[in-house]
Each structure stands twice: as C-alpha cells, then as structure tokens.
PDB file of C-alpha atoms and ligand atoms in Angstrom:
ATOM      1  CA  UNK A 901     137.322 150.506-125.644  1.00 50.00           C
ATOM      2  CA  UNK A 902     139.720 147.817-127.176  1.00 67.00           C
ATOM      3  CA  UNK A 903     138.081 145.202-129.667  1.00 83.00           C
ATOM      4  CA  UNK A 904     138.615 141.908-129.137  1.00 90.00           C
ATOM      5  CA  UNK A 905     141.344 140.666-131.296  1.00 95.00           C
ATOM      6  CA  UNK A 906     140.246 137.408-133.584  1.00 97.00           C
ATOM      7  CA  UNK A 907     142.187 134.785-131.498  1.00 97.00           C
ATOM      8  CA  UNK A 908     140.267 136.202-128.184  1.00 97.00           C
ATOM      9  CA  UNK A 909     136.999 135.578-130.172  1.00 98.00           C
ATOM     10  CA  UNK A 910     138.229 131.966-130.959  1.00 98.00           C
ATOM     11  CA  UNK A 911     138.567 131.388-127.643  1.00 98.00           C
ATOM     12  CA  UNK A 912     135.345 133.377-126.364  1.00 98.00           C
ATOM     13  CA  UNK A 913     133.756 131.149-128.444  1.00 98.00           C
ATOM     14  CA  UNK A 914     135.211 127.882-127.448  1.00 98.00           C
ATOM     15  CA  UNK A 915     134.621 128.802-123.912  1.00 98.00           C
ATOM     16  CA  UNK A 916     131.090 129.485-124.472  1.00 98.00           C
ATOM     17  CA  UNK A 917     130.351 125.703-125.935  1.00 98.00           C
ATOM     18  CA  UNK A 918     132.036 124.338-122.766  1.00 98.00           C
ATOM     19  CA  UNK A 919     129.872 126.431-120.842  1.00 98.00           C
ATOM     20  CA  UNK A 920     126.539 125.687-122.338  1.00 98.00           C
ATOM     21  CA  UNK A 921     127.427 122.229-121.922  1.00 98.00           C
ATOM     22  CA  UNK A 922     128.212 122.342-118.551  1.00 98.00           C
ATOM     23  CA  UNK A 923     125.245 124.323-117.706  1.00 98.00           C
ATOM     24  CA  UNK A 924     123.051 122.063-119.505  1.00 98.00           C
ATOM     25  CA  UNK A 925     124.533 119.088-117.497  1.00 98.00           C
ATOM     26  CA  UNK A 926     124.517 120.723-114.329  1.00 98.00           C
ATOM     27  CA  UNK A 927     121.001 121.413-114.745  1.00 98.00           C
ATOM     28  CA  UNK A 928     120.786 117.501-115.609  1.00 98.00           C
ATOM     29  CA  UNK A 929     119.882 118.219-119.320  1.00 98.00           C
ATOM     30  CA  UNK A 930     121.226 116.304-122.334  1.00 98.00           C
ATOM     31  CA  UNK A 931     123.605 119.336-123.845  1.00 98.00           C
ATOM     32  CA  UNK A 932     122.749 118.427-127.307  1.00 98.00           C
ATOM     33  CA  UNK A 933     119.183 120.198-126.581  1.00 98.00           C
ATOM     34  CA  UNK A 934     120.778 123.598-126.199  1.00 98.00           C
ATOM     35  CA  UNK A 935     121.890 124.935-129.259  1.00 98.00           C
ATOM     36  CA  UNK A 936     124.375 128.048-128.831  1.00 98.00           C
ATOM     37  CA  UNK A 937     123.927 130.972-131.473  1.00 99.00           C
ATOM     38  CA  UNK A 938     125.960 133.572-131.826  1.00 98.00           C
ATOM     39  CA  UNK A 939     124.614 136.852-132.333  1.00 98.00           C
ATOM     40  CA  UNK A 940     126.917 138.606-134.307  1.00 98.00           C
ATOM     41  CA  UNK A 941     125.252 142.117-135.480  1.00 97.00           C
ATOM     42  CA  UNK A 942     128.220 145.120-135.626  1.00 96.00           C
ATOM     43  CA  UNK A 943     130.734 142.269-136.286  1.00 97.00           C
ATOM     44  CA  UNK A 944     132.281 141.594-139.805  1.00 97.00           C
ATOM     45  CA  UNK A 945     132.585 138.856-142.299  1.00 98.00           C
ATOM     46  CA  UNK A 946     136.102 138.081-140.139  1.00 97.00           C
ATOM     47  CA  UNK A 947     135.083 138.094-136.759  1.00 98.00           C
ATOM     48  CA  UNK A 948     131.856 136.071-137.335  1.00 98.00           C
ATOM     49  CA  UNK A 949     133.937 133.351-139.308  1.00 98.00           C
ATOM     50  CA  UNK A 950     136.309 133.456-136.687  1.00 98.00           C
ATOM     51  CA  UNK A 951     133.649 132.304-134.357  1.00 98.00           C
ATOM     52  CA  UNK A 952     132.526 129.425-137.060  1.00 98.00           C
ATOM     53  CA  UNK A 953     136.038 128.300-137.346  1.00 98.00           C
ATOM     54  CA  UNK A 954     136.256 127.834-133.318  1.00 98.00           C
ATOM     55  CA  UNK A 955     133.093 125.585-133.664  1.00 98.00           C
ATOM     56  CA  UNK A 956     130.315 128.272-133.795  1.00 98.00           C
ATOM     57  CA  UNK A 957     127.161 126.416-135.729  1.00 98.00           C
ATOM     58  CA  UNK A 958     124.029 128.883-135.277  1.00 98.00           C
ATOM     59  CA  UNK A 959     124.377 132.810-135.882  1.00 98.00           C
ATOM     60  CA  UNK A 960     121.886 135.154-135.601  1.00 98.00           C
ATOM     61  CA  UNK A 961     121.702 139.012-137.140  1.00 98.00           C
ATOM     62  CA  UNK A 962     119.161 141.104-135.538  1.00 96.00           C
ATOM     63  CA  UNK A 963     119.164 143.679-138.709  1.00 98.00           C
ATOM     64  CA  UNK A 964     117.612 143.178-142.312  1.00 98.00           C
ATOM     65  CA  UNK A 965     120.380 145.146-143.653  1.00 98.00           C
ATOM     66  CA  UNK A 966     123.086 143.734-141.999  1.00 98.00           C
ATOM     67  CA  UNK A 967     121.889 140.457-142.654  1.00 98.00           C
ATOM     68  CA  UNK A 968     121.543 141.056-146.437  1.00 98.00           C
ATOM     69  CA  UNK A 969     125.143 142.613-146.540  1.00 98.00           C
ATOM     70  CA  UNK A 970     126.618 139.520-144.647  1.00 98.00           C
ATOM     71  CA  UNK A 971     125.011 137.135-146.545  1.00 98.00           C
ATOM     72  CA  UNK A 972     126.296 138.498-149.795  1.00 98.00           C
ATOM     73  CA  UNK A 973     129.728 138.005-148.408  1.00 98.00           C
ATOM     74  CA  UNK A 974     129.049 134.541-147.549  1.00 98.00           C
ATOM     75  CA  UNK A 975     129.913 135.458-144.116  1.00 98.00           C
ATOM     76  CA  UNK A 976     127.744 132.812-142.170  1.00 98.00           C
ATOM     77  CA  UNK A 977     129.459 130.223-144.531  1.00 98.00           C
ATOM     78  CA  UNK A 978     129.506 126.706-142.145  1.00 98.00           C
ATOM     79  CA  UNK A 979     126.415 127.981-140.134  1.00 98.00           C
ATOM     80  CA  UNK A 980     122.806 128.290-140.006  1.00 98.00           C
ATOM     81  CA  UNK A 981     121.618 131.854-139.635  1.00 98.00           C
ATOM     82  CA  UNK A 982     118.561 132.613-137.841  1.00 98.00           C
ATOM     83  CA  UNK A 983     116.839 136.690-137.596  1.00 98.00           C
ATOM     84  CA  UNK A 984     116.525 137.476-133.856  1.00 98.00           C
ATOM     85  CA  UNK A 985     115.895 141.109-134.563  1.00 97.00           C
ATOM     86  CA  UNK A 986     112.536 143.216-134.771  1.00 95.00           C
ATOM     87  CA  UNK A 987     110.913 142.997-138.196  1.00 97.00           C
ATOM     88  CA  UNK A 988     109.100 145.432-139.831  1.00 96.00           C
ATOM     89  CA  UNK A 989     106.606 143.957-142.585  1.00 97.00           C
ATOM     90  CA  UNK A 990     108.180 145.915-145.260  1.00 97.00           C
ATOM     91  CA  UNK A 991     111.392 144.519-144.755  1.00 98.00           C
ATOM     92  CA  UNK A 992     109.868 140.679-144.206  1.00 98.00           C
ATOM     93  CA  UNK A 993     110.203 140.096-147.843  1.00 98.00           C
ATOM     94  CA  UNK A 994     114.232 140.334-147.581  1.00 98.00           C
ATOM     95  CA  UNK A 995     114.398 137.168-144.509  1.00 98.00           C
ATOM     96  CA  UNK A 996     111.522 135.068-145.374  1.00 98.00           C
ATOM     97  CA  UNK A 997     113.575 131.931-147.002  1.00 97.00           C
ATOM     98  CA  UNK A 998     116.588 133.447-146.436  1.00 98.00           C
ATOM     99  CA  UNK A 999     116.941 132.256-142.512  1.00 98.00           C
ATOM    100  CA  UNK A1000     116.094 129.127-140.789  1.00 98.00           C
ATOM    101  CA  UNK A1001     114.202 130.536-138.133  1.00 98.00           C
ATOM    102  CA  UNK A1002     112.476 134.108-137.141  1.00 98.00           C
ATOM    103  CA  UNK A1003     112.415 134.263-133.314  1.00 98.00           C
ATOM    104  CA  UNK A1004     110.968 137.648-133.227  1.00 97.00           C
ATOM    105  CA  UNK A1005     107.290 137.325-134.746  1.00 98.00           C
ATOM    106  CA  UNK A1006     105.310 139.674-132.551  1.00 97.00           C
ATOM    107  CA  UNK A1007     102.056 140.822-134.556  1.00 96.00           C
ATOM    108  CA  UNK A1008      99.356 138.763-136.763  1.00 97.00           C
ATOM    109  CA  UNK A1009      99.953 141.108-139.397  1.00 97.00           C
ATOM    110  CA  UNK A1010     103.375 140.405-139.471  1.00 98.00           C
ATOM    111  CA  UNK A1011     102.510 136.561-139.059  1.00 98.00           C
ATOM    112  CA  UNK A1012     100.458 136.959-142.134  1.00 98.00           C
ATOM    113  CA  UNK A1013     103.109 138.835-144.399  1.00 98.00           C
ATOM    114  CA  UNK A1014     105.732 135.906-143.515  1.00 98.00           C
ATOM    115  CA  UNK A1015     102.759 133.240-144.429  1.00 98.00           C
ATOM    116  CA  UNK A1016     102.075 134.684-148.137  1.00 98.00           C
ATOM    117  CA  UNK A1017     105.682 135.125-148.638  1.00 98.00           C
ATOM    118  CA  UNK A1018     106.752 131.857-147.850  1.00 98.00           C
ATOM    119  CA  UNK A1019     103.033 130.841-149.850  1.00 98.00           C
ATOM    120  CA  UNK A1020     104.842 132.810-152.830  1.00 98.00           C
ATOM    121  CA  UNK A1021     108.170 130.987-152.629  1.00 98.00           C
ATOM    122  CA  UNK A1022     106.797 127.285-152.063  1.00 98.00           C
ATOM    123  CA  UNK A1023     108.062 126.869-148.685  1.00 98.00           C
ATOM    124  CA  UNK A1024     107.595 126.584-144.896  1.00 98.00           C
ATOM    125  CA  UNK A1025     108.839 129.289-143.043  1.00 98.00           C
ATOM    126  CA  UNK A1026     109.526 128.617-139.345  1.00 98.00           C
ATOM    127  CA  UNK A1027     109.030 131.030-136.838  1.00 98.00           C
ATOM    128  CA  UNK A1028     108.968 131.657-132.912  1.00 98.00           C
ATOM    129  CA  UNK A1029     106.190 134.022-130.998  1.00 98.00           C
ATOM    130  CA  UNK A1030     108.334 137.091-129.201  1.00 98.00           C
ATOM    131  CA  UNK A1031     106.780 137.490-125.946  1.00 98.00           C
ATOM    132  CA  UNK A1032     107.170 140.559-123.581  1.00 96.00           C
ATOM    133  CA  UNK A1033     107.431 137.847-120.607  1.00 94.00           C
ATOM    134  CA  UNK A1034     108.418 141.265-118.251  1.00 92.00           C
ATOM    135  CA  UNK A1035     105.396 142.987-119.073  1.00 92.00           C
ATOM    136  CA  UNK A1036     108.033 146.382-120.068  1.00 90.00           C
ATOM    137  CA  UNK A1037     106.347 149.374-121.732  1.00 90.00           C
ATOM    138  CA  UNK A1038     109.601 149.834-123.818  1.00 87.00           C
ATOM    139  CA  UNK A1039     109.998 146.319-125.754  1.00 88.00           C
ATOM    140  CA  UNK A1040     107.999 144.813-128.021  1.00 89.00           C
ATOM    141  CA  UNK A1041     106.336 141.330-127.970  1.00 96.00           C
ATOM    142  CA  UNK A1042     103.313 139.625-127.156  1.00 97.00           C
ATOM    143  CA  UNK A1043     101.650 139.095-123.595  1.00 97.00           C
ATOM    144  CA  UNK A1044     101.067 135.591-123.046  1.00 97.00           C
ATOM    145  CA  UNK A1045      97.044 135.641-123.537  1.00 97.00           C
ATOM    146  CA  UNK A1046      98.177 137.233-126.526  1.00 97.00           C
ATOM    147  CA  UNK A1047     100.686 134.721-127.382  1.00 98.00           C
ATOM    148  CA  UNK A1048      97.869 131.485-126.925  1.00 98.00           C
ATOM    149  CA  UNK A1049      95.834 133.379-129.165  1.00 97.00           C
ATOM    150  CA  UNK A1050      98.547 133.919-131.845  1.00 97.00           C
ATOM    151  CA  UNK A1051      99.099 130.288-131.402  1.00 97.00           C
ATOM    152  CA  UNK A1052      95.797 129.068-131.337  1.00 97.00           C
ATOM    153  CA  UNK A1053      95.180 131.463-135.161  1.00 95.00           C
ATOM    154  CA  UNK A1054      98.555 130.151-136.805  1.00 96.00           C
ATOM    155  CA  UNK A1055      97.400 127.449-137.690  1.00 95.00           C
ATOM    156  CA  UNK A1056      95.047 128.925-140.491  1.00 96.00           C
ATOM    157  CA  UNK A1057      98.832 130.158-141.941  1.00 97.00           C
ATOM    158  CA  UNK A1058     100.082 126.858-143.751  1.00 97.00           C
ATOM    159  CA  UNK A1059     103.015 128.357-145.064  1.00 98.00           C
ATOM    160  CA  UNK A1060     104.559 129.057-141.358  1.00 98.00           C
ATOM    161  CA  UNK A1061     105.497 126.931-138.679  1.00 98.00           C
ATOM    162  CA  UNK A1062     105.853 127.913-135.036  1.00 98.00           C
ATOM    163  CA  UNK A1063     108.877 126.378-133.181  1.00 98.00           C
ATOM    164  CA  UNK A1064     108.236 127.538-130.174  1.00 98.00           C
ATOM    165  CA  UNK A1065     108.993 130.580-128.506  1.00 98.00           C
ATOM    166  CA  UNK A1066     111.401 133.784-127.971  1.00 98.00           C
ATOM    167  CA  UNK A1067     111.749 136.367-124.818  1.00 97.00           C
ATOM    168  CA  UNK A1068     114.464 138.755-124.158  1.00 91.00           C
ATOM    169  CA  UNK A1069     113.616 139.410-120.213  1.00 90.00           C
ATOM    170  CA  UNK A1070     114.173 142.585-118.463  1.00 87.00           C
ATOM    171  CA  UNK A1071     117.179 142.823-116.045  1.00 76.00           C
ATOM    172  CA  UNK A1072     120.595 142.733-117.445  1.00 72.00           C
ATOM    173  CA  UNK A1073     123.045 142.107-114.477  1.00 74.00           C
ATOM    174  CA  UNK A1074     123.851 138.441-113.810  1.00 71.00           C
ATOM    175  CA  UNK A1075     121.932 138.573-110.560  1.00 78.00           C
ATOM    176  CA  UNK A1076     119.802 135.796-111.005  1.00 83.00           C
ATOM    177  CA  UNK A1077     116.333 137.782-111.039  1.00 86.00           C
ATOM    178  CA  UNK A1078     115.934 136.562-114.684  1.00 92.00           C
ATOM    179  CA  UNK A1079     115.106 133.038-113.649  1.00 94.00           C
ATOM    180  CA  UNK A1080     111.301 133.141-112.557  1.00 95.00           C
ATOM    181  CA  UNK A1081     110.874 134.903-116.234  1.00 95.00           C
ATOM    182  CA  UNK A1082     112.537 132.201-117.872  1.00 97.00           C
ATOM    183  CA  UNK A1083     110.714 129.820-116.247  1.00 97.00           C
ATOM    184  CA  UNK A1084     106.956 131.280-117.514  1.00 97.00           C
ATOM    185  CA  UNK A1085     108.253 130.886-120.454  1.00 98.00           C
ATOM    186  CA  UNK A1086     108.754 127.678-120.103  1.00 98.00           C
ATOM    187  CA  UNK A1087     105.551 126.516-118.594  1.00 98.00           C
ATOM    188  CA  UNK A1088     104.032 128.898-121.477  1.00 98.00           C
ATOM    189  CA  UNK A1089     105.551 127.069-124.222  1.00 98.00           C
ATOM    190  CA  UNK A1090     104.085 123.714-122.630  1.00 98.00           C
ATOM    191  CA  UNK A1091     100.864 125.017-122.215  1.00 97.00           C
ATOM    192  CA  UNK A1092     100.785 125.795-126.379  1.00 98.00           C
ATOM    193  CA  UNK A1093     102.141 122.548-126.904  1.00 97.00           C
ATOM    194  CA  UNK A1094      99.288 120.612-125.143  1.00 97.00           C
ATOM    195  CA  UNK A1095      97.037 122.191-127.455  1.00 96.00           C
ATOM    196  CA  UNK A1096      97.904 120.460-130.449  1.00 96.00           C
ATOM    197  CA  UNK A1097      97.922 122.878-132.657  1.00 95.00           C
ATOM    198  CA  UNK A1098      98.053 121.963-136.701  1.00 93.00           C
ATOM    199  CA  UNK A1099     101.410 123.234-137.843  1.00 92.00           C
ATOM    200  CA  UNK A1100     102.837 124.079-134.221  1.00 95.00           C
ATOM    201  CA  UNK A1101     105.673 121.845-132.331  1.00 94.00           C
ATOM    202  CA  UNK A1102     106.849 124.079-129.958  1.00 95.00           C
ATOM    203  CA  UNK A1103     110.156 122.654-129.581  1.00 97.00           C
ATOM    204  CA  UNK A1104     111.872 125.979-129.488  1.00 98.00           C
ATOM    205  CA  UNK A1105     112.767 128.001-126.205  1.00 98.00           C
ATOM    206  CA  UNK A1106     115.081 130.660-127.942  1.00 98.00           C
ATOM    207  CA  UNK A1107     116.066 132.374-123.897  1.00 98.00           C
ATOM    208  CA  UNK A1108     119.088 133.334-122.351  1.00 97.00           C
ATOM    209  CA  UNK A1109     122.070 135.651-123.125  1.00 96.00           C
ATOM    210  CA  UNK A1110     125.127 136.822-121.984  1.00 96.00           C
ATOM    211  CA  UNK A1111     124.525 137.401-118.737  1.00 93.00           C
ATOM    212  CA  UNK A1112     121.954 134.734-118.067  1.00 95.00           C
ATOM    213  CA  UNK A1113     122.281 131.904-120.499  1.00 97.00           C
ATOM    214  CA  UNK A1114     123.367 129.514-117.381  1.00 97.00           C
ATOM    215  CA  UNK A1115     119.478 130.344-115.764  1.00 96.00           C
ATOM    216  CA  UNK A1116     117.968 129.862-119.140  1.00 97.00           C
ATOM    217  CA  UNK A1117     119.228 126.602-119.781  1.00 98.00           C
ATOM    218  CA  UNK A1118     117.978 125.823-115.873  1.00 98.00           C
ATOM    219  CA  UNK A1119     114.826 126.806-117.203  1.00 98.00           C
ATOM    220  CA  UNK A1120     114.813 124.588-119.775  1.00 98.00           C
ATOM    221  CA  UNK A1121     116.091 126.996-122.871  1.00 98.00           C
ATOM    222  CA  UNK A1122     116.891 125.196-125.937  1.00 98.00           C
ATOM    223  CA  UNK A1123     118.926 127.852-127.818  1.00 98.00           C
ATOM    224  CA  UNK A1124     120.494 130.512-125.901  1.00 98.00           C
ATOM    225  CA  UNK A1125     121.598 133.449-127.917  1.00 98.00           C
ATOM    226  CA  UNK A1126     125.290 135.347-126.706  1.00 98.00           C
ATOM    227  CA  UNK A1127     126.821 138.020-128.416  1.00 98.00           C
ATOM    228  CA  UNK A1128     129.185 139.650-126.050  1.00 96.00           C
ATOM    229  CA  UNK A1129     130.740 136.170-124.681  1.00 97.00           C
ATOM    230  CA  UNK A1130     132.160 135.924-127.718  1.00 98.00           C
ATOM    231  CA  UNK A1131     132.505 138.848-129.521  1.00 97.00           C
ATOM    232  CA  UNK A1132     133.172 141.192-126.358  1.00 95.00           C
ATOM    233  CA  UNK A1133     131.251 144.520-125.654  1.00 91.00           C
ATOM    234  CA  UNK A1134     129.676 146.700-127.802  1.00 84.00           C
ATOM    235  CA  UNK A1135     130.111 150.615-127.728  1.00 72.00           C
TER     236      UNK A1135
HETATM  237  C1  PLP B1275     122.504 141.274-129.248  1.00 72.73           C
HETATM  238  C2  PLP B1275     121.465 140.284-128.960  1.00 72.73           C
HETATM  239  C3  PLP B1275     121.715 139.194-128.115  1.00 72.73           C
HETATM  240  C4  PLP B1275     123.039 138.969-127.413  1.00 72.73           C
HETATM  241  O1  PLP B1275     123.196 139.856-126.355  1.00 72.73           O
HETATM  242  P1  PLP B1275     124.461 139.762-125.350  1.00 72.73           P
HETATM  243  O2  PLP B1275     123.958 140.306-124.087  1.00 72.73           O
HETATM  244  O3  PLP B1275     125.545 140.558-125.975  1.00 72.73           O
HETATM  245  O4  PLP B1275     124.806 138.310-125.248  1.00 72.73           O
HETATM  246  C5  PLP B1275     120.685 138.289-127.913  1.00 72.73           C
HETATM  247  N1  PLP B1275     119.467 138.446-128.476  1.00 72.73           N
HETATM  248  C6  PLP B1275     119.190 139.482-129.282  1.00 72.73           C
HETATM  249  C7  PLP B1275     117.831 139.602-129.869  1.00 72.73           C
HETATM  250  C8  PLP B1275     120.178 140.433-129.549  1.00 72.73           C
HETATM  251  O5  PLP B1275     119.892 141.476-130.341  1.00 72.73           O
END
C-alpha cells in the first residue's frame, strides 16, 4: 500500500473542513459547532504538521506513548491535542494536564485517578464518558444506565469536568446504519444535561469518523474525529 504523500494530506485535509462544513449546513447547523480533529496515531511529526499547516486545529493520539513521543517533538505545534484512546490508570498520570480533553473515560476508577491527578497539579481536567452505544462484547465503554450514573457521581470529583460524551459505534461501511446510534447518543447527552449536574456541561458530542462523520454531524455531533480522510489508510 502507497502512503499518502504530504501534499495529498494537505489536501485530504482541506477537503475534510469543506466537508464538515457542508455537512453541518446541510443538516441546518451553524458549522462553527463541529469541530474537526484529526486523529493522527502511526503518523509522524511531518505528516501531522502537514495537516496543521492546511488548517488542521484539533488532533487527537489514541496512545500514551505516542502521545508523549509527539509531544516532545512539538509535533501538535498550532493545535490543541485531545487523548481519544483507551487509558489504562497507570498510564493516566502521563495525559492528565497534558491534553485538553479525554474522550475515552470509561470506569469510576479511572474517573477517580484523573480527579486526584488533576487535584495534585491544581487544575481542571476535562473529560467525556465513552459509551458502548452498540452494546458490542468486544469494545469498551459504558452502557447508558451506566453512563447517568457516572454522571450523576462526577460531580463529587472537583478536579474533573465532563464535556459531554464519546462513542465509537459499531459498523464501519458508509451505509448509513450508524445513524440511529448516533442519534441515542444524542438524546443521551440531553438527558445528562437536564440534570444539572455540579461540574457537568455536556456540550461535547465527540461522534463520527471517516466513514460516518456526515451522519454524526446529522445527529448533532460536535467534534467528529477522521483519521483516514486525511491521512489515508492504515496497514
Ligand atoms: C483512529 C481513530 C479514529 C479515526 O478513524 P478513521 O476511521 O480512520 O477516521 C477515530 N477515533 C478513534 C478513537 C480512533 O482511534
């Protein structure tokens, strides 16, 4: 399999802002809601700035390693960086304060880690609830009773925030069958925010990749999260 050279990824990536704008408009959104990231794990300091220099704004690493390594080499320089990856609570120590946002917070124990952390460094850390919105044996993530009740308990964590929340849905192929998923998400994330919850605003929908993005911002998705768009397949 070829890479993708560096002026395909520029325009990958310049492609993929039109098109989240256009699917935000067709879906008769304000585009400034939807926030693209680019999830850049297996691509170097190059490629990734590549992206940034075609407009690129929000990256994500889904790796605690690869994140460190990147960061060292400045490589998100002109971008946020968010961790979209699974965390394991002896690793929690390397991301807490290090990214903007942790979509992938799937246990209280893990919850509780990231609160004395960010306790220990003097700052809020904000975070989004994973949820396993296609019920699938294989991938982690919270149910959605589990999810209110991991909602309704942050709140005794002062050092965290929850923005919202984060679901990586089950089919692949661009077939549409995505959408109902992507839509209890959505009603899920407005069911937490009626509750009022101390230290929650729920204004996060992280949803959508690839092969879907267009059905997640229908859904009302406020950062949708591509990797191959831009940065072409993975082997
Ligand atoms: C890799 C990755 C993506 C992007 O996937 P594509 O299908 O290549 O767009 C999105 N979210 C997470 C958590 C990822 O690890």
């Amino acid at each position: 399999m070829t890479m993708m050279t560096l002026e395909q990824i520029t325009d990958n990536a310049r492609r993929m802002q039109d098109a989240v704008i256009e699917a935000a408009i067709h879906a008769g959104r304000d585009p400034a809601t939807v926030r693209l990231l680019a999830a850049t794990k297996v691509n170097d300091v190059q490629r990734v700035q590549a992206a940034i220099a075609a407009g690129i704004r929000l990256c994500g690493e889904n790796r605690v390693q690869e994140l460190m390594e990147k960061l060292a080499l400045n490589a998100y320089a002109g971008a946020e960086i968010h961790f979209i990856g699974h965390l394991q609570r002896n690793k929690a120590k390397q991301v807490v304060g290090r990214v903007g946002l942790i979509h992938s917070v799937a246990s209280r124990e893990l919850a509780e880690v990231l609160n004395r952390l960010a306790g220990e460094q003097g700052i809020t850390q904000d975070i989004l609830l994973e949820v396993n919105i296609g019920a699938e044996e294989s991938k982690s993530g919270l149910s959605p009773e589990e999810t209110m009740d991991m909602a309704a308990f942050l709140p005794e964590l002062s050092n965290l925030r929850l923005r919202g929340l984060m679901a990586i849905p089950p089919v692949v192929e661009n077939n549409g069958s995505n959408r109902r998923f992507f839509a209890k998400m959505y009603a899920l994330a407005v069911d937490i925010g009626a509750k009022k919850y101390d230290n929650v605003t729920m204004d996060c929908l992280s949803m959508g990749m690839s092969n879907d993005f267009v059905d997640a911002i229908a859904e009302g998705a406020t950062i949708v999260r591509l990797g191959s768009a831009i940065f072409g397949p993975r082997s």
